[in-house]
PDB file of C-alpha atoms in Angstrom:
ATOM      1  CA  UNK A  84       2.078  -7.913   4.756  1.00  0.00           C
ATOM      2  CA  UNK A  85       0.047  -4.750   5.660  1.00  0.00           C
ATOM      3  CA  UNK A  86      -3.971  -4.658   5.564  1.00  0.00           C
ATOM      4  CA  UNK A  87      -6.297  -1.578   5.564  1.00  0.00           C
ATOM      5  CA  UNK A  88      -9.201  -1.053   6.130  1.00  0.00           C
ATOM      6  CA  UNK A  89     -11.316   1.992   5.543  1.00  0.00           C
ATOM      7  CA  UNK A  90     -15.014   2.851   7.513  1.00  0.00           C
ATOM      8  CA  UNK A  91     -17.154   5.837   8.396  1.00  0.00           C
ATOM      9  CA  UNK A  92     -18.615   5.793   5.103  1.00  0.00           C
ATOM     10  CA  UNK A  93     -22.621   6.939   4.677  1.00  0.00           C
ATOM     11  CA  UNK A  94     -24.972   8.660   2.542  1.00  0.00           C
ATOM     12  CA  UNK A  95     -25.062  12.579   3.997  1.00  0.00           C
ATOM     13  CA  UNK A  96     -26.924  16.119   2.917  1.00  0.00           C
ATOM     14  CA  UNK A  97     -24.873  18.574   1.516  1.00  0.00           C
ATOM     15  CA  UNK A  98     -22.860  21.210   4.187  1.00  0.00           C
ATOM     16  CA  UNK A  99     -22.783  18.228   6.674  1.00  0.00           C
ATOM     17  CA  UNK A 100     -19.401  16.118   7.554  1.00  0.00           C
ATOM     18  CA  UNK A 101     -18.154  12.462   7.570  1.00  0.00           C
ATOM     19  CA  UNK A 102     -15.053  11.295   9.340  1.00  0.00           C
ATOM     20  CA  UNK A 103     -13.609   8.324   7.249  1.00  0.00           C
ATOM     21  CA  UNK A 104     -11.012   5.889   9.319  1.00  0.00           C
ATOM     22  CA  UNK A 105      -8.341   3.253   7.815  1.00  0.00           C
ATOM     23  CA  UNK A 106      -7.118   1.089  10.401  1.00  0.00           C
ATOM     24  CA  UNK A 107      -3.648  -0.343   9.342  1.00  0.00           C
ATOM     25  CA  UNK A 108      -2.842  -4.012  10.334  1.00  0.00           C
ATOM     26  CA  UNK A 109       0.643  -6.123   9.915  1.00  0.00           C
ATOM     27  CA  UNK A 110       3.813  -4.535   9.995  1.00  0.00           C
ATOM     28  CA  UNK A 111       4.120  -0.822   9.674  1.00  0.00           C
ATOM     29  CA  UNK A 112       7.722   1.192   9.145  1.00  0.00           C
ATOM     30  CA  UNK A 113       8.673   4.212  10.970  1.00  0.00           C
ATOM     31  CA  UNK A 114       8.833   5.683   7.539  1.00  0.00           C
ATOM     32  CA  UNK A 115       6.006   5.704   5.308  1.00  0.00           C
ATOM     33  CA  UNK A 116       2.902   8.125   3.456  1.00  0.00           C
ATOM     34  CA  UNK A 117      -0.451   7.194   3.549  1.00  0.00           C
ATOM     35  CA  UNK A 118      -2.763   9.259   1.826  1.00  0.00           C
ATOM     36  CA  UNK A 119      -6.590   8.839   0.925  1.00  0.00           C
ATOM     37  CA  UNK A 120      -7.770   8.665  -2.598  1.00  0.00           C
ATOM     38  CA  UNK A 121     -11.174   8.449  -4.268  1.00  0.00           C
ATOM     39  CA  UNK A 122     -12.970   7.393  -7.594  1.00  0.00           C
ATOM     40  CA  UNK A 123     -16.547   8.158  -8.870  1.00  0.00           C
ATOM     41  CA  UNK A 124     -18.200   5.771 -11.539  1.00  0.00           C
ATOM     42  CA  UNK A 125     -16.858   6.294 -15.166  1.00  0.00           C
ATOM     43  CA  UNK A 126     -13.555   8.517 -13.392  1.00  0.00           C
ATOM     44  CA  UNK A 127     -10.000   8.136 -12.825  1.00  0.00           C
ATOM     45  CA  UNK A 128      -9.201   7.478  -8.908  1.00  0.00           C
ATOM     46  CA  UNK A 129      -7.881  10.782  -7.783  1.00  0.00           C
ATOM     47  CA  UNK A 130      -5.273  11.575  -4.796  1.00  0.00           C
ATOM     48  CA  UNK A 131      -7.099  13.369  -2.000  1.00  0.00           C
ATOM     49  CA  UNK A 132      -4.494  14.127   0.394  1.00  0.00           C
ATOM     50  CA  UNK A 133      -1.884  12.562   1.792  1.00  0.00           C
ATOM     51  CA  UNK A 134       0.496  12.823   4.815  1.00  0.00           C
ATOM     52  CA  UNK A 135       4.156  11.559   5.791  1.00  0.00           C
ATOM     53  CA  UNK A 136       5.612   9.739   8.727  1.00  0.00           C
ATOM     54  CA  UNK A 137       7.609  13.419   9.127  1.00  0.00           C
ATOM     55  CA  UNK A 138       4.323  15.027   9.217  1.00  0.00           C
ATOM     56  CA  UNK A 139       4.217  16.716   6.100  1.00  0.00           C
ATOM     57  CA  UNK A 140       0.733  17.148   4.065  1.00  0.00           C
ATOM     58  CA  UNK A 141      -0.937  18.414   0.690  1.00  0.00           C
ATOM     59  CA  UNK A 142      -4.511  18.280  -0.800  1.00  0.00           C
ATOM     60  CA  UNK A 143      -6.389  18.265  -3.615  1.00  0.00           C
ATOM     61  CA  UNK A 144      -7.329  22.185  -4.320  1.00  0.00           C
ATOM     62  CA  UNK A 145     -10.962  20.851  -4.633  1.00  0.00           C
ATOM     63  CA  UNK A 146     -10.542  19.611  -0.872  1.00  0.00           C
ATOM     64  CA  UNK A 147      -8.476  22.409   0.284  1.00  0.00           C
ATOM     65  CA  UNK A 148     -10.196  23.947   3.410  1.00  0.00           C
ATOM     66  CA  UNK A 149     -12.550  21.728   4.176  1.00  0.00           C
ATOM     67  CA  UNK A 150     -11.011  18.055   4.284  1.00  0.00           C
ATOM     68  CA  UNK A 151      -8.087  17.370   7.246  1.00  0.00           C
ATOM     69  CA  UNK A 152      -5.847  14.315   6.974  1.00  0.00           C
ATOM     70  CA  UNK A 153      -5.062  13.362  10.384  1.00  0.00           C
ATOM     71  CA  UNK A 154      -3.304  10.225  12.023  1.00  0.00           C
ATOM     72  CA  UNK A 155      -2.919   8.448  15.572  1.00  0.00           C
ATOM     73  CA  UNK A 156       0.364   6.557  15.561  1.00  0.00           C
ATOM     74  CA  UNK A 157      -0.316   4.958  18.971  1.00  0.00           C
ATOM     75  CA  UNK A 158      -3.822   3.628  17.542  1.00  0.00           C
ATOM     76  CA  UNK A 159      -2.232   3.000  13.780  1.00  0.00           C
ATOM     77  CA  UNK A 160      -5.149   4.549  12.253  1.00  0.00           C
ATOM     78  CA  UNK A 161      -5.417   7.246   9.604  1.00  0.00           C
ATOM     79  CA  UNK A 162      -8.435   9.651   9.487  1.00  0.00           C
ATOM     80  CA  UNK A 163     -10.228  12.195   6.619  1.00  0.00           C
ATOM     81  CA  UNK A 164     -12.295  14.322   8.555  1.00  0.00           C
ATOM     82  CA  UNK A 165     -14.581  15.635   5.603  1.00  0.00           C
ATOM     83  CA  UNK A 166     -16.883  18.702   6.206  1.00  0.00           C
ATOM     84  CA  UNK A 167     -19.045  21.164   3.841  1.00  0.00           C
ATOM     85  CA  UNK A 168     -19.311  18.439   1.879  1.00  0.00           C
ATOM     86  CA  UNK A 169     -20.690  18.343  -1.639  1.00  0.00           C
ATOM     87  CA  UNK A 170     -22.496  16.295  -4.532  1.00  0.00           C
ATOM     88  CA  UNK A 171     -19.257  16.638  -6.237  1.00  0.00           C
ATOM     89  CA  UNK A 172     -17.705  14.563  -3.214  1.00  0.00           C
ATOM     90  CA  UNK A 173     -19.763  11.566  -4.141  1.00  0.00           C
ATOM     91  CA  UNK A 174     -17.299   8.240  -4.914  1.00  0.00           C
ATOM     92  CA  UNK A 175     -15.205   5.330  -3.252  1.00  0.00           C
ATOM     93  CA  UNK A 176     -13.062   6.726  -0.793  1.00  0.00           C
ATOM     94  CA  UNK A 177      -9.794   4.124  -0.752  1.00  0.00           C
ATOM     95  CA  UNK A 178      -6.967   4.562   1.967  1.00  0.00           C
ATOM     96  CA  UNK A 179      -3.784   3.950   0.498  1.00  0.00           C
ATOM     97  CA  UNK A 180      -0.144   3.313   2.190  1.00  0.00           C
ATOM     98  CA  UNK A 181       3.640   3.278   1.051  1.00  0.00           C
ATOM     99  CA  UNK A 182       6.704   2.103   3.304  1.00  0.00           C
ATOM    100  CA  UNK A 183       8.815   5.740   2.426  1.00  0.00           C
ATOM    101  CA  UNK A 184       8.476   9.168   3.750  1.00  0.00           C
ATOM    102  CA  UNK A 185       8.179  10.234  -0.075  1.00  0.00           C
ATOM    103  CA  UNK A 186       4.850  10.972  -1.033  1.00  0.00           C
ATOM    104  CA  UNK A 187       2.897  12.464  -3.848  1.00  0.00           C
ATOM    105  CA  UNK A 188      -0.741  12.582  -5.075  1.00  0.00           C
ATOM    106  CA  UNK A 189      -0.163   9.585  -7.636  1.00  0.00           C
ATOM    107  CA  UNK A 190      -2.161   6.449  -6.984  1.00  0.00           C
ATOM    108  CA  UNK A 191       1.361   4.521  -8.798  1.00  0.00           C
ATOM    109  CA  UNK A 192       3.019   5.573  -6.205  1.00  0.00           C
ATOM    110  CA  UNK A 193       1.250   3.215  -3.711  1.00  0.00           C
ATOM    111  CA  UNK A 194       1.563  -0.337  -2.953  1.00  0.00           C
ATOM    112  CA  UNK A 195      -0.576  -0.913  -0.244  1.00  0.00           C
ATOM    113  CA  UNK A 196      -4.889  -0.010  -0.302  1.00  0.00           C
ATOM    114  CA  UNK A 197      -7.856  -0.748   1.064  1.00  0.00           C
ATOM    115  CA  UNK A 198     -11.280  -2.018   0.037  1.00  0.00           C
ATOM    116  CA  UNK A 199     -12.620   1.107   0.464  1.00  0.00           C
ATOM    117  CA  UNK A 200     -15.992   2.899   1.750  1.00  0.00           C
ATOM    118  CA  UNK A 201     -18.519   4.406   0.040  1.00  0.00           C
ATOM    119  CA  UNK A 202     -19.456   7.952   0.501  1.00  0.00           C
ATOM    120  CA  UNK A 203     -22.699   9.656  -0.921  1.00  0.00           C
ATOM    121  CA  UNK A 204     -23.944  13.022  -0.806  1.00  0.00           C
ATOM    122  CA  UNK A 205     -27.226  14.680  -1.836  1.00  0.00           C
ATOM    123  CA  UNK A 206     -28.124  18.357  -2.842  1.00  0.00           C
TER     124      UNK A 206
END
């Protein structure tokens, strides 16, 4: 089976920047999406962004421009490097994984997630 697990989680001002890491652990296919999601207290989790074994990506618009999904294959780790951020950006940041190249912004799509790592920022 496949673990993650997420870090780089903190409480942070608003305008500065977090970098959030899922290290994956067990067997991983050549094909697959991970994507990062997130969920606030009393809210749905929401899809953050995401990106595919063939490289492809998409965001949230309320991320657009200012988050980066990243990944090092050779270190099987994922990144969200997260900057301007925002009191709005305040929740449980949860890295998520599926064994297809298909992906979409849909936490049903996932089988595979992490415990996650809390993020907090202040005005």
């Amino acid at each position: 089976q496949v673990q993650l697990v997420e870090s780089g989680g903190g409480s942070v001002q608003a305008g500065r920047s977090l970098r959030l890491s899922c290290a994956t652990f067990g067997y991983i296919y050549n094909n697959y999406c991970m994507a990062w999601f997130r969920q606030a207290p009393g809210k749905e989790r929401e899809g953050v962004a995401y990106i595919s074994s063939e490289g492809g990506t998409n965001y949230a618009d309320s991320v657009k421009g200012r988050f980066t999904i990243s990944q090092d294959i050779n270190k099987n780790t994922l990144y969200l490097q997260m900057n301007n951020l925002e009191p709005e950006d305040t929740a449980m940041y949860f890295c998520a994984a599926r064994m297809d190249w298909r992906c979409w912004l849909n936490k049903a799509y996932f089988s595979y997630w992490g415990q996650g790592t809390q993020v907090t920022v202040s005005s």
